[in-house]
Amino acid sequence: MRESIRPETRFVDLPAGFAMKRGGVLYGARIAYETFGELNAARDNAILILTGLSPDAHAASNERDATPGWWEGMVGPGRPIDTDRWHVICVNSLGSCKGSTGPASVNPATREPYRLDFPQLSLEDIADAAAYTVRALGFERLACVIGTSMGGMSALALLARHPGLARSHINMCGAVHSLPFSIAVRSLQREAIRSDPDWNQGHYDEENYPRRGMLMARKLGMMTYRSAEEWDSRFGRARMEPERRAPAEPAPFEPEFKVEGYLEFHAHRFVRGFDPNSYLYLSHSMDQFDLGDSCGGTAAEALSRIRVESALVMGARTDILFPWHQQRTIAEGLGAGGADVEFLPLDSPAGHDAFLVDIDRFGPPVAKFLSVGW
Amino acid sequence: MRESIRPETRFVDLPAGFAMKRGGVLYGARIAYETFGELNAARDNAILILTGLSPDAHAASNERDATPGWWEGMVGPGRPIDTDRWHVICVNSLGSCKGSTGPASVNPATREPYRLDFPQLSLEDIADAAAYTVRALGFERLACVIGTSMGGMSALALLARHPGLARSHINMCGAVHSLPFSIAVRSLQREAIRSDPDWNQGHYDEENYPRRGMLMARKLGMMTYRSAEEWDSRFGRARMEPERRAPAEPAPFEPEFKVEGYLEFHAHRFVRGFDPNSYLYLSHSMDQFDLGDSCGGTAAEALSRIRVESALVMGARTDILFPWHQQRTIAEGLGAGGADVEFLPLDSPAGHDAFLVDIDRFGPPVAKFLSVGW
């Protein structure tokens, strides 16, 4: 099984017998993490980042690993999440394939990869594993928990299940649960993988790999991570350069427009870099998550019981996957619980990925919040 | 090859040697059509309807065929397109599989189905074949050409290429060309079919049929035909009834939410009812179409050279496939050409399919336009 682990990745072993919310117990599981910036003497400058579905723990480059991270523009010295001031911990989600234990990991009971024998994954498990990780690193009180996309959901689960663990919260493009359009998108992504004969009920290998299914799943993802408006101005109806259209006499219906080439490029870059079973588990856990159900009431009640001193809730008006009214719900709920909340639905054309790519808009409010707001 | 032809469908033979815009010539091709309502003595009450990608010519039930049509609420006695007054002709598009000649039809040169030997299809071919059809039926001047979705594109092609053929025009959820998001959607739909091993480069049969690819293509279509807003209120996070979830102990990742069941239901209803190769050809022709290119200038120039006395251009604000700013472009362009244009971007939650399902909003303006506006 493919695992992509960066040299600076470190690990925390979960307790033997880590019980999963929906049943099943993990033995010998671990969480991969990286840190950025120094811990201060008071040990009160730690920030935890919970990621979206696909990122690893390598949020940014640093002196030990110069490879740019997935949030390079946001995390680092002088950046909005300023590592000259903050000790940033980014964890790879439980169930992922980037160092933390997931379906591609070896099941100690069988010495074979879990594949579909991995227990059902929930965002609550991801949250609990992250909470265990920071406590194992010695933190009972974080300055802030930051969650983006799926991480925005896991962060709410963490705050609800681990009261007092964080003083403040930044939620970007997150939600209290998935709505039907995003469920449909992810259901179809999973169907693309599951319909690929090479998926083989999870028993693929390097030779027989569900490449076509993963390509389609990623393309469908890209279509919901960005916005039509951005693509109109970026691609319009431009055709691909002839030399990028192979073969010279293309088969019928081969990609022709630049937007098709863009999807091809990004999908091919992703397809071998993420374990398909892990993708299925994480994707499914997003559909299942419901903060209200998780806490035994409505989402608004659950949010109002979360105790943070302050919160910054951000979204993009062009986000079709986590529409900004979902972030308004988070802001209102946290506010009802007494937090000092700032809600920023930003006019970014970048869609759901705005928190990743539109640092010009998303960075300054983060910097300001972290300098004065907590 | 599957052809679904209703009993009241009639045919017009295209001229022997029907030359296709992008090369290739059809022999023995025909266009399927149905009519609704009587032709008046002056022969000036004929309306032509050009359809979206999948409908047949059976727009509505009538005394000869009681089966409800695809636009049952809009066409009929006392309906917005009132067949007590109008003689309505609905044609099945060239390239479709509902009676008109397409990739599933027998190629007279080989006595085998065309499959991928069907020449490349363009919306201009569909428009020319429709124009030939109405002329063969004896009409040199139609009261109105109505086009919906893809038919809104073909209608503009028809008006541009056949000046004087129509006095007025109704365009619903149409466009002068496809933008990147809709190109991406259709490209991925085609990829789902082409990636299905049973597609077999177009050489499927009833036994070996690209069912999984067609299911995914249709689901992706449904996701862009409706709106997230409609689904939020209609499905929310409701689960499917247990009896609809088969088997009793579902495999991992089987559909669970109502929105997934809805997509399954509609996809299964469609998958065997439309020829996959025909779907590929029609889908591709929508991406390729550009009214400006077609007329040798910009789309605005092409629109301004269209001569109709009046036009009604309608869209839905929740349409993500043909966003309403594309209908604004049509309205402005036709207006620049001197037509008396009404532009109605309606606040319908029904997305792109609003013209089909939101008759309450789309019907009255159509009725009004046809009673006074032309």
Coordinates of N, CA, C and O in Angstrom, one line a residue, chain A residues 173-252:
Chain A
C173 N -14.7 27.6 5.7 CA -15.4 26.8 4.7 C -15.8 25.5 5.3 O -15.8 24.4 4.7
G174 N -16.3 25.5 6.6 CA -16.8 24.3 7.3 C -18.3 24.3 7.4 O -19.0 25.1 6.8
A175 N -18.7 23.3 8.1 CA -20.2 23.1 8.3 C -20.5 22.2 9.5 O -19.6 21.5 9.9
V176 N -21.7 22.3 9.9 CA -22.1 21.4 11.0 C -22.6 20.0 10.5 O -22.7 19.1 11.3
H177 N -22.9 19.9 9.2 CA -23.2 18.7 8.6 C -23.2 18.9 7.1 O -23.1 20.0 6.6
S178 N -23.3 17.8 6.4 CA -23.3 17.9 4.9 C -24.8 18.0 4.4 O -25.7 17.3 4.9
L179 N -25.0 18.8 3.4 CA -26.3 19.0 2.8 C -26.4 18.1 1.5 O -25.3 17.6 1.1
P180 N -27.6 18.0 1.0 CA -27.8 17.0 -0.1 C -26.9 17.1 -1.3 O -26.4 16.2 -1.9
F181 N -26.6 18.4 -1.7 CA -25.8 18.5 -2.9 C -24.4 18.0 -2.7 O -23.8 17.2 -3.5
S182 N -23.8 18.3 -1.5 CA -22.4 17.8 -1.3 C -22.4 16.3 -1.0 O -21.5 15.6 -1.4
I183 N -23.5 15.8 -0.4 CA -23.6 14.3 -0.2 C -23.7 13.7 -1.6 O -23.0 12.7 -1.9
A184 N -24.5 14.3 -2.5 CA -24.6 13.7 -3.9 C -23.2 13.7 -4.6 O -22.9 12.7 -5.2
V185 N -22.5 14.8 -4.5 CA -21.2 14.9 -5.1 C -20.3 13.8 -4.6 O -19.7 13.0 -5.4
R186 N -20.2 13.6 -3.3 CA -19.3 12.6 -2.7 C -19.8 11.2 -3.0 O -19.0 10.3 -3.2
S187 N -21.1 11.0 -3.0 CA -21.7 9.7 -3.3 C -21.3 9.3 -4.7 O -20.9 8.2 -4.9
L188 N -21.3 10.3 -5.6 CA -20.9 10.0 -7.0 C -19.4 9.8 -7.1 O -19.0 8.9 -7.9
Q189 N -18.7 10.5 -6.3 CA -17.2 10.2 -6.3 C -16.9 8.8 -5.9 O -16.1 8.1 -6.5
R190 N -17.6 8.4 -4.8 CA -17.4 7.1 -4.3 C -17.9 6.0 -5.4 O -17.2 5.0 -5.6
E191 N -19.0 6.3 -6.0 CA -19.5 5.4 -7.0 C -18.5 5.3 -8.2 O -18.3 4.2 -8.8
A192 N -17.8 6.4 -8.5 CA -16.8 6.3 -9.6 C -15.7 5.3 -9.3 O -15.3 4.5 -10.1
I193 N -15.3 5.4 -8.0 CA -14.2 4.5 -7.6 C -14.7 3.0 -7.5 O -14.1 2.1 -8.0
R194 N -15.9 2.9 -6.9 CA -16.5 1.6 -6.6 C -16.9 0.9 -7.9 O -16.9 -0.3 -8.0
S195 N -17.2 1.7 -9.0 CA -17.6 1.1 -10.2 C -16.4 0.7 -11.1 O -16.6 0.1 -12.1
D196 N -15.3 1.2 -10.7 CA -14.1 0.8 -11.5 C -13.8 -0.7 -11.2 O -13.5 -1.0 -10.0
P197 N -13.8 -1.6 -12.2 CA -13.5 -3.0 -11.9 C -12.2 -3.2 -11.1 O -12.1 -4.2 -10.4
D198 N -11.3 -2.3 -11.4 CA -10.0 -2.5 -10.7 C -10.0 -2.1 -9.2 O -9.1 -2.4 -8.5
W199 N -11.1 -1.5 -8.7 CA -11.2 -1.3 -7.3 C -11.4 -2.7 -6.6 O -10.8 -2.9 -5.5
N200 N -12.2 -3.5 -7.2 CA -12.2 -4.9 -6.8 C -12.5 -5.1 -5.3 O -11.8 -5.8 -4.6
Q201 N -13.6 -4.4 -4.9 CA -14.0 -4.4 -3.5 C -12.8 -4.1 -2.5 O -12.7 -4.6 -1.4
G202 N -12.0 -3.2 -3.0 CA -10.9 -2.7 -2.1 C -9.6 -3.4 -2.3 O -8.6 -3.1 -1.7
H203 N -9.6 -4.5 -3.1 CA -8.4 -5.4 -3.2 C -7.7 -5.1 -4.5 O -7.4 -5.9 -5.3
Y204 N -7.3 -3.8 -4.6 CA -6.4 -3.4 -5.7 C -5.0 -3.5 -5.3 O -4.7 -3.7 -4.1
D205 N -4.1 -3.4 -6.2 CA -2.7 -3.2 -5.9 C -2.1 -2.3 -6.9 O -2.8 -1.6 -7.7
E206 N -0.8 -2.1 -7.0 CA -0.2 -1.2 -7.9 C -0.4 -1.5 -9.3 O -0.6 -0.6 -10.2
E207 N -0.5 -2.7 -9.6 CA -0.7 -3.1 -11.1 C -2.2 -3.0 -11.4 O -2.5 -2.5 -12.5
N208 N -3.1 -3.5 -10.6 CA -4.5 -3.4 -10.8 C -5.1 -2.4 -9.9 O -5.4 -2.7 -8.7
Y209 N -5.1 -1.1 -10.4 CA -5.4 0.0 -9.5 C -6.6 0.8 -10.1 O -6.6 0.9 -11.4
P210 N -7.5 1.2 -9.3 CA -8.7 1.9 -9.9 C -8.4 3.3 -10.3 O -9.0 4.3 -9.8
R211 N -7.6 3.4 -11.4 CA -7.1 4.6 -11.9 C -8.2 5.5 -12.5 O -8.4 6.7 -12.2
R212 N -9.1 4.8 -13.3 CA -10.1 5.6 -14.0 C -11.1 6.1 -13.0 O -11.6 7.3 -13.1
G213 N -11.4 5.3 -12.0 CA -12.4 5.8 -11.0 C -11.8 6.9 -10.2 O -12.6 7.9 -9.9
M214 N -10.6 6.8 -9.8 CA -9.9 7.9 -9.0 C -9.9 9.2 -9.9 O -10.0 10.3 -9.3
L215 N -9.6 9.0 -11.2 CA -9.5 10.2 -12.0 C -10.9 10.9 -12.0 O -10.9 12.2 -11.9
M216 N -11.9 10.2 -12.2 CA -13.2 10.8 -12.2 C -13.6 11.4 -10.9 O -14.2 12.5 -10.9
A217 N -13.3 10.7 -9.8 CA -13.6 11.2 -8.5 C -12.9 12.5 -8.3 O -13.5 13.5 -7.8
R218 N -11.7 12.6 -8.7 CA -10.9 13.8 -8.4 C -11.4 15.0 -9.3 O -11.5 16.1 -8.9
K219 N -11.8 14.6 -10.6 CA -12.3 15.7 -11.4 C -13.6 16.3 -10.9 O -13.8 17.5 -10.9
L220 N -14.4 15.4 -10.4 CA -15.7 15.8 -9.9 C -15.4 16.7 -8.6 O -16.1 17.7 -8.4
G221 N -14.5 16.3 -7.9 CA -14.1 17.1 -6.7 C -13.6 18.5 -7.2 O -14.1 19.5 -6.7
M222 N -12.7 18.6 -8.2 CA -12.2 19.9 -8.7 C -13.4 20.8 -9.1 O -13.3 22.0 -9.0
M223 N -14.4 20.1 -9.7 CA -15.5 20.9 -10.2 C -16.3 21.6 -9.1 O -17.0 22.6 -9.3
T224 N -16.2 21.0 -7.9 CA -16.9 21.6 -6.8 C -16.0 22.4 -5.8 O -16.5 23.0 -4.9
Y225 N -14.7 22.3 -6.0 CA -13.8 23.0 -5.2 C -13.6 24.4 -5.7 O -13.2 25.3 -4.9
R226 N -13.8 24.6 -7.0 CA -13.6 26.0 -7.5 C -15.0 26.6 -7.9 O -16.0 26.1 -7.4
S227 N -15.0 27.6 -8.7 CA -16.3 28.2 -9.1 C -16.4 28.4 -10.6 O -15.4 28.6 -11.3
A228 N -17.6 28.4 -11.1 CA -17.8 28.6 -12.5 C -17.3 30.0 -12.9 O -16.7 30.2 -13.9
E229 N -17.5 30.9 -12.0 CA -17.1 32.3 -12.2 C -15.5 32.4 -12.5 O -15.1 33.0 -13.4
E230 N -14.8 31.7 -11.6 CA -13.3 31.7 -11.8 C -13.0 31.0 -13.1 O -12.1 31.6 -13.8
W231 N -13.6 29.9 -13.4 CA -13.3 29.2 -14.7 C -13.7 30.0 -15.9 O -13.0 30.0 -16.9
D232 N -14.8 30.8 -15.8 CA -15.1 31.6 -17.0 C -14.0 32.6 -17.3 O -13.7 32.7 -18.5
S233 N -13.4 33.2 -16.3 CA -12.4 34.2 -16.6 C -11.0 33.5 -16.9 O -10.2 34.0 -17.6
R234 N -10.9 32.4 -16.3 CA -9.5 31.7 -16.4 C -9.4 30.9 -17.7 O -8.4 30.9 -18.3
F235 N -10.5 30.2 -18.1 CA -10.4 29.3 -19.2 C -11.3 29.8 -20.4 O -11.0 29.6 -21.6
G236 N -12.5 30.3 -20.1 CA -13.4 30.7 -21.1 C -13.6 29.4 -22.0 O -13.8 28.3 -21.5
R237 N -13.6 29.6 -23.3 CA -13.8 28.5 -24.2 C -12.5 28.2 -24.9 O -12.5 27.6 -26.0
A238 N -11.4 28.6 -24.3 CA -10.1 28.3 -24.9 C -9.8 26.8 -25.1 O -10.2 26.0 -24.2
R239 N -9.2 26.5 -26.2 CA -8.8 25.1 -26.5 C -7.4 24.8 -25.9 O -6.6 25.7 -25.8
M240 N -7.1 23.5 -25.6 CA -5.8 23.1 -25.2 C -4.8 23.4 -26.4 O -5.2 23.3 -27.5
E241 N -3.6 23.6 -26.0 CA -2.5 23.7 -27.0 C -2.5 22.3 -27.7 O -2.6 21.3 -27.1
P242 N -2.3 22.4 -29.1 CA -2.3 21.1 -29.8 C -1.3 20.1 -29.3 O -1.6 18.9 -29.2
E243 N -0.1 20.5 -28.8 CA 0.9 19.6 -28.3 C 0.5 18.9 -27.0 O 1.0 17.9 -26.7
R244 N -0.5 19.5 -26.3 CA -1.0 18.8 -25.1 C -2.1 17.9 -25.4 O -2.6 17.2 -24.5
R245 N -2.6 17.9 -26.6 CA -3.7 16.9 -27.0 C -3.1 15.7 -27.6 O -2.7 15.8 -28.8
A246 N -3.0 14.6 -26.9 CA -2.4 13.4 -27.5 C -3.5 12.4 -27.6 O -4.4 12.3 -26.8
P247 N -3.4 11.6 -28.6 CA -2.5 11.6 -29.7 C -2.8 12.6 -30.7 O -3.8 13.4 -30.6
A248 N -2.0 12.7 -31.8 CA -2.1 13.7 -32.8 C -3.5 13.7 -33.4 O -4.2 14.8 -33.6
E249 N -4.0 12.6 -33.7 CA -5.4 12.4 -34.2 C -6.2 11.9 -33.0 O -6.3 10.7 -32.8
P250 N -6.8 12.8 -32.2 CA -7.4 12.3 -31.0 C -8.6 11.4 -31.3 O -9.3 11.6 -32.3
A251 N -8.8 10.5 -30.4 CA -10.0 9.6 -30.5 C -11.3 10.5 -30.2 O -11.2 11.6 -29.7
P252 N -12.4 10.0 -30.7 CA -13.6 10.8 -30.5 C -13.8 11.1 -29.0 O -13.6 10.2 -28.1

